[in-house]
Amino acid sequence: MNPSDPTVLSPEQPDARGPLLWSPWHLATAILAVMVFALPLFVGLDRWDMRNDESIYSYAAQRILETGDWLTPRSIPTDFAFIEKPPLKFWIVAGAMSLGLTPTDEFGMRVFDAVFGAVAFGYIFAMGWRLAGPFCGAIALLILLAFDPLVFEHGLRSNNMEAALFLSYCGGLFHFRRWSESGGTRVRHLHALAAGLFFVLGFMTKFVAAVFMPMVAMAVFLSAPAVTGRLRVGWKDWLLPSVVCLSLVLPWFVYQWIQLQDAFWQEIFGYHVYTRFTASVDPAHVAPWHYYFSQTWRELEYGDSLLLTLAGLALLARRAWSGSSDARLLLIWWLLPYTLISLGTSKLLHYAYPFMPPLALAAGLAGVTGVRAAIVALESRNVWSKAASYVGDRPRLRATFVVLAVVSAAMAAWTVTTGLPATLRFGDIQIFRNSSVARPAILSTVLLLMSGHAAWAIRLAVAAAFLLFLPLQAYEEKVSRALTYDRPIRAVTECMLRLQASGLPRTGVYVSEPSILAHPPYYYLRHVGEWTTGPDGWLDEATRRVDHAVSPVIISEKQWPEIEAALARQQNARAFRIDAEGVLLLPGPYATCADSILAMRGQAFPDPTPTQ
């Protein structure tokens, strides 16, 4: 890897034309890389039941379509006004469905989150290219994929607010940095406007969670002399974006203030911001001050990315100390919000997702720096050229060695990316099988050396050695997990609707006590009929419904012993766990839905006792 190669940007002197757009080749490379890494965000979006907060936001989008009220979404299960967050995400999801662009199912609810994540990956790849070349961007995306919660837990492929907020930070801070170094007035105005619109996306999706973006920008202003100088002469560039942002943000807030008066501010700010920061909305969310740092450390360790990330942070700190504005931006983007959100009492890891791209980019910087250093060290030794003397002037032999080297390298790449052995068969006869990465990589290196291509051999050897430090298995794991079905609540809902369509009365669902009315079951099962709740006389009513197969019943796990006898009298009755506390009882004809639930990874209750 030659530092003078035009495809590798200098980290301190980025190309004035932008990191990706100076040639069709670079643009095509970037698009292909982002598409490959973004693929796991899109596959299997309809194969999982809605989880926790997803049910809240999906219900709000559904009720917009059902009621036609776009300004005041509804909360689950009370159907009261949902005003704890601005409704931009609901508008996007419901708007696409109302236009027929997306289906009204889990895929339609989640596809925009995957799109937001993919676009964010594009910005991260561009930042990595600016920082240390395209391989830096690719490594950063792989590190983010290996961070399992970011992908699957309240992350980039679920109908939550995190994907939109994640994109708003990536896009906003990228355009802010481009504004600070662009020369033309028109280009500066476009970058400033883009940064402002990304702030609107974050603010109108998750309210004050977006305020760290201007805080990071201001901190960069104060710490980087070059950026401070640009602000002195270009502050007018932000006048129009400020007006645009206010015109897009204010109307909804003014409308809700007029409608609800002070109750609006007490809900959206007093309860969901101030209380979360100073006390807790849910006691389970209270965590020690170091939670974000220690939990991120732990997840990076699980993803086999910790050492590379720590080395990258050290390199970023060194560059920042030397005056690199890009390095200072990344360090501030990570450290400032992490520190401030650690001061609060309520802590959830997904609050930190928008501030994780700098960690991935740091890992990419460490990887590229290490590879470059190893290549330079090896190329400086002339002993490599002696290996070619064994072949001499034999063009056909050299060509044969090159072909075999390419085949060996492809075999190693196949094994690395798929985890599967490379096998050659003739009918039922196995001619060749390789499950090793090291053997074909070493063979390819030796063949290239023997054929006189020492430079390529060195690059291959260094790349193969570096792959040992990357979480390559993460890609396959994410795709495999995304394709797994896990939707038992949707399965039982669809089964019950089929039974009702065939003539079974629409009796709804009985819930023994309101406290166990979890959001995901209600999101799905509300479509099968009216929900009736206890707790007064719950045992008599639940027993009656089970004995006479009136309707499905939801009880808490602690109530199970009291109703187990009634369930036993119904020979065809079945019970399933539907969340951490709830148990769904299916008496009479409803028990025919058991196979559908089990096929979609439903869990029978009580848990089957393992055979000794």
Coordinates of C-alpha atoms in Angstrom, one line a residue:
M1 CA 0.0 0.0 0.0
N2 CA 1.8 3.1 -1.3
P3 CA 1.0 6.3 0.7
S4 CA 1.4 8.2 -2.6
D5 CA -1.4 6.2 -4.2
P6 CA -4.2 8.6 -5.3
T7 CA -6.8 6.3 -3.8
V8 CA -5.4 6.9 -0.3
L9 CA -6.1 10.3 1.0
S10 CA -3.7 12.1 3.3
P11 CA -5.4 12.4 6.7
E12 CA -4.1 15.9 7.2
Q13 CA -4.7 17.2 3.7
P14 CA -8.1 15.8 2.4
D15 CA -8.8 16.2 -1.2
A16 CA -10.6 19.5 -1.8
R17 CA -13.1 17.9 -4.2
G18 CA -14.4 15.6 -1.5
P19 CA -13.5 12.1 -0.3
L20 CA -15.5 10.1 -2.8
L21 CA -16.7 12.1 -5.7
W22 CA -13.6 12.9 -7.7
S23 CA -14.0 9.9 -10.0
P24 CA -16.7 7.4 -11.0
W25 CA -14.3 4.6 -9.8
H26 CA -14.1 5.9 -6.3
L27 CA -17.9 6.5 -6.1
A28 CA -18.6 3.0 -7.4
T29 CA -16.2 1.5 -4.8
A30 CA -17.9 3.4 -2.0
I31 CA -21.4 2.4 -3.1
L32 CA -20.5 -1.3 -3.4
A33 CA -18.8 -1.3 0.0
V34 CA -21.7 0.4 1.7
M35 CA -24.2 -2.0 0.0
V36 CA -22.3 -5.0 1.2
F37 CA -22.2 -3.9 4.8
A38 CA -25.7 -2.5 4.8
L39 CA -27.2 -5.8 3.5
P40 CA -27.7 -7.3 7.0
L41 CA -29.8 -4.3 8.0
F42 CA -32.5 -5.2 5.4
V43 CA -32.7 -9.0 5.4
G44 CA -35.5 -10.6 7.4
L45 CA -37.1 -7.4 8.6
D46 CA -40.5 -9.1 8.8
R47 CA -39.4 -12.2 10.6
W48 CA -39.4 -10.9 14.2
D49 CA -42.3 -9.8 16.4
M50 CA -42.3 -6.2 17.5
R51 CA -40.2 -5.7 20.6
N52 CA -40.9 -3.4 23.5
D53 CA -40.7 0.2 22.3
E54 CA -41.2 -0.9 18.7
S55 CA -44.8 -1.7 19.6
I56 CA -45.3 1.8 21.0
Y57 CA -44.0 3.5 17.8
S58 CA -45.7 1.0 15.4
Y59 CA -49.0 1.5 17.2
A60 CA -48.7 5.3 16.8
A61 CA -48.0 4.9 13.1
Q62 CA -50.9 2.5 12.7
R63 CA -53.3 4.8 14.6
I64 CA -52.4 7.7 12.3
L65 CA -53.6 5.6 9.4
E66 CA -56.7 4.5 11.2
T67 CA -57.7 7.9 12.7
G68 CA -56.3 10.3 10.1
D69 CA -54.9 12.5 12.9
W70 CA -51.4 13.2 11.8
L71 CA -50.6 15.9 14.4
T72 CA -51.3 13.9 17.6
P73 CA -50.3 10.3 17.4
R74 CA -51.8 7.8 20.0
S75 CA -50.1 5.9 22.8
I76 CA -50.4 2.2 23.4
P77 CA -52.6 0.8 25.0
T78 CA -54.6 3.8 26.4
D79 CA -54.9 5.5 23.0
F80 CA -54.2 8.9 24.7
A81 CA -52.1 11.5 22.9
F82 CA -48.5 10.4 22.4
I83 CA -46.4 13.5 22.9
E84 CA -43.2 12.3 24.6
K85 CA -41.4 12.7 21.3
P86 CA -42.0 14.7 18.1
P87 CA -43.8 12.7 15.4
L88 CA -41.4 12.9 12.4
K89 CA -40.6 9.2 12.4
F90 CA -44.3 8.4 12.6
W91 CA -45.0 10.7 9.7
I92 CA -42.3 9.0 7.6
V93 CA -43.6 5.5 8.3
A94 CA -47.3 6.2 8.0
G95 CA -46.8 8.5 5.0
A96 CA -45.1 5.8 3.0
M97 CA -47.8 3.3 3.9
S98 CA -50.6 5.7 3.0
L99 CA -49.0 6.3 -0.4
G100 CA -48.7 2.5 -1.0
L101 CA -44.9 2.7 -1.0
T102 CA -44.4 0.2 1.9
P103 CA -46.6 -2.6 3.2
T104 CA -48.4 -2.2 6.5
D105 CA -46.5 -5.0 8.3
E106 CA -43.2 -5.4 10.2
F107 CA -41.2 -4.8 7.0
G108 CA -43.0 -1.5 6.3
M109 CA -42.5 -0.4 9.9
R110 CA -38.8 -1.1 9.9
V111 CA -37.5 -0.5 6.4
F112 CA -36.9 3.2 6.9
D113 CA -34.7 2.4 9.9
A114 CA -32.6 0.1 7.7
V115 CA -32.5 2.9 5.1
F116 CA -31.3 5.4 7.7
G117 CA -28.7 3.0 8.8
A118 CA -27.5 2.3 5.3
V119 CA -27.2 6.1 4.5
A120 CA -25.4 6.5 7.8
F121 CA -23.0 3.8 6.8
G122 CA -22.3 5.8 3.6
Y123 CA -21.3 8.8 5.7
I124 CA -19.1 6.7 8.0
F125 CA -17.4 5.1 5.0
A126 CA -16.7 8.6 3.6
M127 CA -15.3 9.7 6.9
G128 CA -13.1 6.7 7.0
W129 CA -11.9 7.4 3.5
R130 CA -11.0 10.9 4.6
L131 CA -9.2 9.7 7.6
A132 CA -7.0 6.9 6.2
G133 CA -8.4 5.6 2.9
P134 CA -11.2 3.2 1.8
F135 CA -10.0 0.3 3.9
C136 CA -10.5 2.5 7.0
G137 CA -14.1 3.0 6.1
A138 CA -14.7 -0.7 5.4
I139 CA -13.1 -1.7 8.7
A140 CA -15.3 0.8 10.6
L141 CA -18.5 -0.6 9.1
L142 CA -17.4 -4.1 10.0
I143 CA -16.7 -3.0 13.6
L144 CA -20.2 -1.5 13.8
L145 CA -21.8 -4.7 12.5
A146 CA -19.9 -6.7 15.1
F147 CA -21.4 -4.4 17.8
D148 CA -24.5 -6.7 18.3
P149 CA -26.8 -4.3 20.2
L150 CA -26.5 -1.6 17.5
V151 CA -27.9 -4.0 15.0
F152 CA -30.5 -6.0 16.9
E153 CA -31.3 -4.3 20.3
H154 CA -33.2 -1.1 19.8
G155 CA -30.9 -0.5 16.8
L156 CA -30.6 0.0 13.1
R157 CA -33.1 -2.6 12.0
S158 CA -35.9 -2.0 14.4
N159 CA -38.8 0.6 14.4
N160 CA -37.3 2.8 17.0
M161 CA -35.8 6.3 17.0
E162 CA -32.2 5.3 17.1
A163 CA -31.5 4.8 13.4
A164 CA -32.8 8.3 12.4
L165 CA -30.8 9.9 15.3
F166 CA -27.7 7.8 14.3
L167 CA -28.0 9.1 10.7
S168 CA -28.6 12.7 11.9
Y169 CA -25.3 12.8 13.8
C170 CA -23.3 11.0 11.0
G171 CA -24.7 13.3 8.2
G172 CA -24.8 16.5 10.3
L173 CA -21.2 16.3 11.5
F174 CA -19.9 15.2 8.1
H175 CA -21.4 18.2 6.4
F176 CA -20.3 20.5 9.2
R177 CA -16.7 19.3 8.7
R178 CA -17.0 19.7 4.9
W179 CA -18.4 23.2 5.4
S180 CA -15.4 24.1 7.6
E181 CA -13.0 23.3 4.8
S182 CA -14.9 24.1 1.6
G183 CA -13.9 27.1 -0.5
G184 CA -16.8 28.0 -2.7
T185 CA -19.7 30.0 -1.2
R186 CA -22.4 27.9 -2.9
V187 CA -20.8 24.7 -1.6
R188 CA -20.5 26.1 1.9
H189 CA -24.1 27.0 1.9
L190 CA -25.2 23.6 0.7
H191 CA -23.2 21.9 3.4
A192 CA -24.5 24.2 6.1
L193 CA -28.1 23.6 5.0
A194 CA -27.5 19.8 4.9
A195 CA -26.2 19.9 8.4
G196 CA -29.2 21.9 9.6
L197 CA -31.6 19.5 7.9
F198 CA -29.9 16.5 9.6
F199 CA -30.4 18.3 12.9
V200 CA -34.1 18.7 12.2
L201 CA -34.2 14.9 11.5
G202 CA -32.7 14.2 14.9
F203 CA -34.6 16.8 16.8
M204 CA -38.0 16.0 15.3
T205 CA -37.4 12.3 15.9
K206 CA -36.0 12.2 19.4
F207 CA -36.2 15.8 20.7
V208 CA -33.3 16.9 22.9
A209 CA -31.2 13.9 22.1
A210 CA -30.1 15.9 19.0
V211 CA -28.6 18.8 21.0
F212 CA -25.2 17.1 21.3
M213 CA -24.7 17.7 17.6
P214 CA -24.3 21.5 17.9
M215 CA -22.5 21.0 21.1
V216 CA -19.9 18.9 19.4
A217 CA -19.6 21.4 16.5
M218 CA -19.1 24.3 19.0
A219 CA -16.4 22.3 20.9
V220 CA -14.6 21.7 17.5
F221 CA -14.9 25.5 16.8
L222 CA -13.2 26.2 20.1
S223 CA -10.5 23.5 19.8
A224 CA -9.5 23.8 16.1
P225 CA -8.0 27.1 15.0
A226 CA -8.7 26.4 11.3
V227 CA -12.4 25.8 12.0
T228 CA -12.5 28.9 14.3
G229 CA -11.1 31.0 11.5
R230 CA -13.7 29.7 9.1
L231 CA -16.5 30.6 11.6
R232 CA -15.3 34.2 11.8
V233 CA -15.6 34.7 8.1
G234 CA -18.5 32.3 7.3
W235 CA -20.9 32.7 10.2
K236 CA -23.5 34.1 7.8
D237 CA -23.6 30.7 6.1
W238 CA -25.7 29.5 9.0
L239 CA -28.4 32.2 8.9
L240 CA -30.6 30.5 6.2
P241 CA -30.2 27.0 7.7
S242 CA -31.3 28.4 11.1
V243 CA -34.4 29.9 9.6
V244 CA -35.2 26.7 7.8
C245 CA -34.7 24.6 11.0
L246 CA -37.0 26.9 13.0
S247 CA -39.7 26.9 10.4
L248 CA -39.7 23.1 10.3
V249 CA -39.5 22.5 14.1
L250 CA -41.7 25.2 15.6
P251 CA -45.2 24.5 14.1
W252 CA -45.7 21.2 15.8
F253 CA -44.5 22.4 19.1
V254 CA -46.7 25.5 18.9
Y255 CA -49.7 23.5 17.9
Q256 CA -49.4 21.0 20.8
W257 CA -48.7 23.9 23.2
I258 CA -52.0 25.5 22.1
Q259 CA -53.9 22.2 22.4
L260 CA -52.5 21.0 25.7
Q261 CA -51.1 24.1 27.4
D262 CA -48.5 23.5 30.1
A263 CA -49.3 19.7 30.2
F264 CA -47.5 19.4 26.9
W265 CA -44.2 20.8 28.3
Q266 CA -44.5 18.8 31.5
E267 CA -44.8 15.6 29.5
I268 CA -42.3 16.1 26.7
F269 CA -39.6 17.9 28.8
G270 CA -40.4 17.7 32.5
Y271 CA -41.2 13.9 32.6
H272 CA -39.3 12.5 29.7
V273 CA -36.2 14.6 29.8
Y274 CA -35.7 16.2 33.3
T275 CA -37.0 13.2 35.3
R276 CA -35.0 10.7 33.2
F277 CA -31.8 12.7 33.7
T278 CA -32.2 13.5 37.4
A279 CA -34.1 10.5 38.7
S280 CA -35.8 7.7 36.7
V281 CA -38.9 6.9 34.8
D282 CA -38.2 3.2 35.3
P283 CA -36.0 2.1 38.3
A284 CA -34.5 -0.7 36.2
H285 CA -32.8 2.0 34.0
V286 CA -30.7 3.4 36.9
A287 CA -27.1 2.6 36.4
P288 CA -23.7 3.7 37.8
W289 CA -21.8 6.6 36.2
H290 CA -19.4 4.5 34.2
Y291 CA -22.2 2.4 32.6
Y292 CA -21.7 3.7 29.0
F293 CA -18.0 3.3 29.1
S294 CA -17.9 -0.1 30.8
Q295 CA -20.8 -1.5 28.7
T296 CA -19.2 -0.3 25.5
W297 CA -15.9 -1.8 26.5
R298 CA -17.7 -5.1 27.2
E299 CA -19.6 -5.2 23.9
L300 CA -16.4 -4.3 21.9
E301 CA -14.7 -7.2 23.7
Y302 CA -17.6 -9.5 22.8
G303 CA -17.3 -8.4 19.2
D304 CA -13.5 -9.0 19.1
S305 CA -12.9 -5.3 18.4
L306 CA -11.6 -3.9 21.7
L307 CA -7.8 -4.0 21.1
L308 CA -8.2 -2.5 17.6
T309 CA -10.5 0.3 19.0
L310 CA -8.2 1.2 21.9
A311 CA -5.2 1.4 19.5
G312 CA -7.2 3.6 17.2
L313 CA -8.2 6.0 20.0
A314 CA -4.5 6.4 20.9
L315 CA -3.8 7.2 17.3
L316 CA -6.6 9.7 17.1
A317 CA -5.4 11.4 20.3
R318 CA -1.9 11.7 18.8
R319 CA -3.3 13.2 15.6
A320 CA -5.6 15.5 17.5
W321 CA -2.6 16.7 19.6
S322 CA -0.7 17.3 16.3
G323 CA -3.5 19.6 15.0
S324 CA -5.7 17.3 12.9
S325 CA -9.2 18.8 12.8
D326 CA -10.7 15.5 11.7
A327 CA -9.2 13.7 14.6
R328 CA -10.4 16.3 17.0
L329 CA -13.9 16.1 15.6
L330 CA -14.0 12.3 16.1
L331 CA -12.6 12.4 19.6
I332 CA -15.0 15.2 20.7
W333 CA -18.0 13.4 19.0
W334 CA -17.3 10.4 21.1
L335 CA -16.0 11.7 24.4
L336 CA -18.1 14.8 25.0
P337 CA -21.6 13.2 24.7
Y338 CA -20.4 10.0 26.5
T339 CA -19.3 12.1 29.5
L340 CA -22.5 14.2 29.6
I341 CA -24.9 11.3 29.4
S342 CA -23.0 9.5 32.1
L343 CA -23.9 12.3 34.5
G344 CA -27.6 11.3 34.4
T345 CA -29.2 8.6 36.4
S346 CA -31.2 6.7 33.8
K347 CA -29.0 4.9 31.4
L348 CA -29.7 2.6 28.4
L349 CA -27.0 1.6 25.9
H350 CA -29.0 2.7 22.9
Y351 CA -28.8 6.3 24.1
A352 CA -25.1 6.1 23.2
Y353 CA -25.5 4.7 19.6
P354 CA -25.2 8.0 17.9
F355 CA -21.7 8.5 19.5
M356 CA -20.2 5.2 18.5
P357 CA -19.1 5.9 14.9
P358 CA -15.9 7.5 16.1
L359 CA -14.9 4.3 17.9
A360 CA -15.4 2.3 14.7
L361 CA -13.4 4.8 12.7
A362 CA -10.6 4.7 15.3
A363 CA -10.5 1.0 14.8
G364 CA -10.3 1.5 11.1
L365 CA -7.5 4.0 11.5
A366 CA -5.5 1.5 13.7
G367 CA -6.0 -1.3 11.1
V368 CA -4.8 0.7 8.1
T369 CA -1.9 2.2 10.1
G370 CA -0.8 -1.2 11.2
V371 CA -1.0 -2.7 7.7
R372 CA 0.9 0.3 6.2
A373 CA 3.7 0.0 8.8
A374 CA 4.1 -3.7 8.3
I375 CA 4.2 -3.4 4.5
V376 CA 6.8 -0.6 4.6
A377 CA 8.9 -2.7 7.0
L378 CA 8.8 -5.8 4.9
E379 CA 9.4 -4.0 1.5
S380 CA 12.5 -2.5 2.9
R381 CA 14.1 -6.0 3.0
N382 CA 15.7 -7.0 -0.2
V383 CA 15.8 -10.7 0.7
W384 CA 12.3 -11.1 -0.8
S385 CA 13.7 -10.7 -4.3
K386 CA 15.9 -13.7 -3.9
A387 CA 12.8 -16.0 -3.8
A388 CA 12.2 -15.3 -7.5
S389 CA 15.6 -16.5 -8.5
Y390 CA 14.5 -20.1 -8.1
V391 CA 12.1 -19.7 -11.1
G392 CA 14.4 -17.8 -13.3
D393 CA 13.3 -16.6 -16.7
R394 CA 10.4 -19.0 -17.2
P395 CA 7.3 -17.0 -18.2
R396 CA 4.9 -20.0 -18.3
L397 CA 6.0 -21.2 -14.9
R398 CA 5.6 -17.7 -13.5
A399 CA 2.2 -17.4 -15.0
T400 CA 1.2 -20.8 -13.5
F401 CA 2.4 -19.7 -10.1
V402 CA 0.3 -16.4 -10.4
V403 CA -2.9 -18.3 -11.3
L404 CA -2.4 -20.8 -8.5
A405 CA -1.7 -17.9 -6.1
V406 CA -5.0 -16.2 -7.1
V407 CA -6.9 -19.5 -6.6
S408 CA -5.4 -20.0 -3.2
A409 CA -6.1 -16.4 -2.1
A410 CA -9.8 -16.8 -3.3
M411 CA -10.0 -20.0 -1.3
A412 CA -8.8 -18.3 1.8
A413 CA -11.2 -15.4 1.2
W414 CA -14.1 -17.8 0.8
T415 CA -13.4 -19.6 4.0
V416 CA -13.0 -16.3 5.9
T417 CA -16.2 -14.7 4.7
T418 CA -18.5 -17.8 4.7
G419 CA -17.0 -20.0 7.4
L420 CA -17.5 -22.9 5.0
P421 CA -14.8 -25.2 3.6
A422 CA -13.8 -25.0 -0.1
T423 CA -14.7 -28.3 -1.6
L424 CA -14.2 -29.8 -5.1
R425 CA -16.2 -32.8 -6.1
F426 CA -16.6 -35.0 -9.2
G427 CA -20.0 -36.6 -8.8
D428 CA -20.0 -38.3 -5.4
I429 CA -16.3 -38.3 -5.2
Q430 CA -14.6 -35.5 -3.1
I431 CA -11.4 -34.5 -4.9
F432 CA -10.3 -31.7 -2.6
R433 CA -11.4 -30.0 0.6
N434 CA -9.9 -27.1 2.5
S435 CA -11.3 -25.6 5.8
S436 CA -8.2 -23.7 6.7
V437 CA -7.5 -20.0 6.1
A438 CA -3.8 -20.0 7.0
R439 CA -2.8 -22.8 4.5
P440 CA -4.1 -21.3 1.3
A441 CA -2.9 -17.8 2.4
I442 CA 0.6 -19.0 3.1
L443 CA 0.6 -21.0 -0.2
S444 CA -0.5 -17.9 -2.2
T445 CA 2.2 -15.8 -0.6
V446 CA 4.9 -18.2 -1.4
L447 CA 3.7 -18.6 -5.0
L448 CA 3.7 -14.9 -5.5
L449 CA 7.2 -14.6 -4.1
M450 CA 8.4 -17.4 -6.4
S451 CA 6.8 -15.7 -9.4
G452 CA 8.6 -12.4 -8.7
H453 CA 5.6 -10.5 -7.4
A454 CA 7.1 -9.7 -4.0
A455 CA 5.1 -6.5 -3.5
W456 CA 1.8 -8.4 -3.9
A457 CA 3.1 -11.2 -1.8
I458 CA 3.9 -8.9 1.0
R459 CA 0.5 -7.2 0.8
L460 CA -1.3 -10.5 0.8
A461 CA 0.7 -11.8 3.8
V462 CA 0.1 -8.6 5.8
A463 CA -3.6 -8.6 4.9
A464 CA -4.0 -12.3 5.9
A465 CA -2.3 -11.6 9.2
F466 CA -4.4 -8.5 9.9
L467 CA -7.6 -10.5 9.2
L468 CA -6.9 -12.4 12.4
F469 CA -7.7 -9.1 14.3
L470 CA -11.0 -8.4 12.6
P471 CA -14.4 -9.8 13.6
L472 CA -15.0 -11.3 10.2
Q473 CA -17.5 -13.9 11.5
A474 CA -19.8 -11.0 12.5
Y475 CA -21.1 -10.6 9.0
E476 CA -22.3 -14.2 8.6
E477 CA -23.7 -14.2 12.1
K478 CA -25.8 -11.1 11.6
V479 CA -27.2 -12.3 8.3
S480 CA -28.0 -15.8 9.8
R481 CA -29.6 -14.3 12.9
A482 CA -31.6 -11.8 10.8
L483 CA -33.1 -14.7 8.7
T484 CA -34.3 -16.6 11.8
Y485 CA -38.0 -16.5 12.4
D486 CA -39.1 -15.4 15.9
R487 CA -42.7 -14.1 15.7
P488 CA -45.0 -16.3 17.9
I489 CA -47.4 -13.5 18.8
R490 CA -48.0 -12.5 15.2
A491 CA -48.5 -16.2 14.5
V492 CA -51.2 -16.7 17.2
T493 CA -52.9 -13.5 16.1
E494 CA -53.0 -14.6 12.4
C495 CA -54.3 -18.0 13.5
M496 CA -57.1 -16.5 15.7
L497 CA -58.1 -14.2 12.9
R498 CA -58.4 -17.3 10.6
L499 CA -60.6 -19.0 13.2
Q500 CA -62.8 -16.0 13.4
A501 CA -63.1 -15.8 9.6
S502 CA -64.3 -19.4 9.6
G503 CA -67.1 -18.7 12.1
L504 CA -65.6 -18.6 15.6
P505 CA -67.1 -15.7 17.7
R506 CA -65.1 -12.5 18.1
T507 CA -64.7 -12.7 21.8
G508 CA -61.4 -10.8 22.3
V509 CA -58.9 -11.5 25.0
Y510 CA -59.2 -11.5 28.8
V511 CA -56.3 -10.1 30.9
S512 CA -56.1 -11.0 34.6
E513 CA -54.5 -7.7 35.6
P514 CA -53.6 -4.5 33.8
S515 CA -50.0 -4.5 35.1
I516 CA -49.1 -7.5 32.8
L517 CA -50.6 -5.8 29.7
A518 CA -47.3 -5.7 27.8
H519 CA -47.1 -3.6 24.6
P520 CA -46.1 -6.3 22.1
P521 CA -49.1 -8.7 22.9
Y522 CA -51.5 -5.8 22.8
Y523 CA -50.1 -4.5 19.5
Y524 CA -50.9 -7.7 17.8
L525 CA -53.8 -9.2 19.7
R526 CA -55.9 -6.1 19.8
H527 CA -57.0 -7.0 16.3
V528 CA -58.8 -10.2 17.5
G529 CA -61.4 -8.3 19.6
E530 CA -62.0 -6.3 22.7
W531 CA -59.6 -6.6 25.6
T532 CA -61.2 -7.1 29.1
T533 CA -59.1 -6.7 32.2
G534 CA -59.4 -7.7 35.9
P535 CA -58.2 -7.7 38.6
D536 CA -61.5 -8.0 40.5
G537 CA -62.6 -11.6 40.5
W538 CA -60.0 -12.5 37.9
L539 CA -59.8 -16.1 38.9
D540 CA -63.5 -16.8 38.5
E541 CA -63.6 -15.0 35.2
A542 CA -60.5 -16.6 33.8
T543 CA -61.6 -20.1 35.0
R544 CA -65.0 -19.6 33.3
R545 CA -63.4 -18.6 30.0
V546 CA -61.0 -21.5 30.1
D547 CA -63.7 -24.1 31.2
H548 CA -66.1 -23.0 28.5
A549 CA -63.5 -22.1 25.9
V550 CA -64.9 -18.6 25.7
S551 CA -61.7 -16.7 24.7
P552 CA -57.9 -16.7 25.2
V553 CA -56.7 -15.5 28.6
I554 CA -53.5 -13.7 29.6
I555 CA -52.3 -14.2 33.2
S556 CA -49.0 -13.5 35.0
E557 CA -46.6 -16.3 35.7
K558 CA -47.2 -16.0 39.5
Q559 CA -51.0 -16.6 38.9
W560 CA -50.3 -19.9 37.1
P561 CA -50.7 -22.3 40.1
E562 CA -54.2 -20.9 40.8
I563 CA -55.6 -21.6 37.3
E564 CA -53.5 -24.7 36.4
A565 CA -56.3 -27.1 37.6
A566 CA -58.9 -25.4 35.4
L567 CA -56.6 -25.6 32.5
A568 CA -56.1 -29.3 33.1
R569 CA -59.8 -30.0 32.8
Q570 CA -59.6 -28.7 29.2
Q571 CA -57.7 -31.5 27.6
N572 CA -57.0 -29.5 24.5
A573 CA -55.9 -26.3 26.3
R574 CA -52.4 -25.0 25.8
A575 CA -50.3 -22.3 27.5
F576 CA -47.5 -20.2 26.1
R577 CA -45.1 -17.6 27.4
I578 CA -45.6 -14.3 25.5
D579 CA -43.2 -12.1 27.4
A580 CA -41.1 -11.9 30.6
E581 CA -44.2 -12.1 32.8
G582 CA -47.2 -13.0 30.7
V583 CA -48.7 -16.4 30.0
L584 CA -51.2 -16.9 27.2
L585 CA -53.9 -19.6 27.7
L586 CA -55.5 -21.1 24.6
P587 CA -58.6 -23.2 25.5
G588 CA -60.8 -25.2 23.2
P589 CA -60.5 -24.3 19.5
Y590 CA -57.9 -21.7 20.2
A591 CA -55.5 -24.5 21.1
T592 CA -55.3 -25.4 17.4
C593 CA -53.0 -22.3 17.1
A594 CA -50.3 -24.1 19.1
D595 CA -48.5 -25.5 16.1
S596 CA -48.3 -22.0 14.5
I597 CA -46.8 -20.6 17.7
L598 CA -44.2 -23.3 18.1
A599 CA -43.2 -23.0 14.4
M600 CA -42.4 -19.4 15.0
R601 CA -40.2 -20.1 18.1
G602 CA -43.0 -19.7 20.7
Q603 CA -42.2 -21.2 24.1
A604 CA -44.6 -23.5 25.7
F605 CA -45.5 -22.9 29.4
P606 CA -44.5 -24.4 31.8
D607 CA -41.0 -24.9 30.3
P608 CA -40.7 -28.6 29.3
T609 CA -38.6 -30.5 31.8
P610 CA -35.5 -31.8 30.1
T611 CA -35.1 -35.6 29.9
Q612 CA -32.5 -37.0 32.3

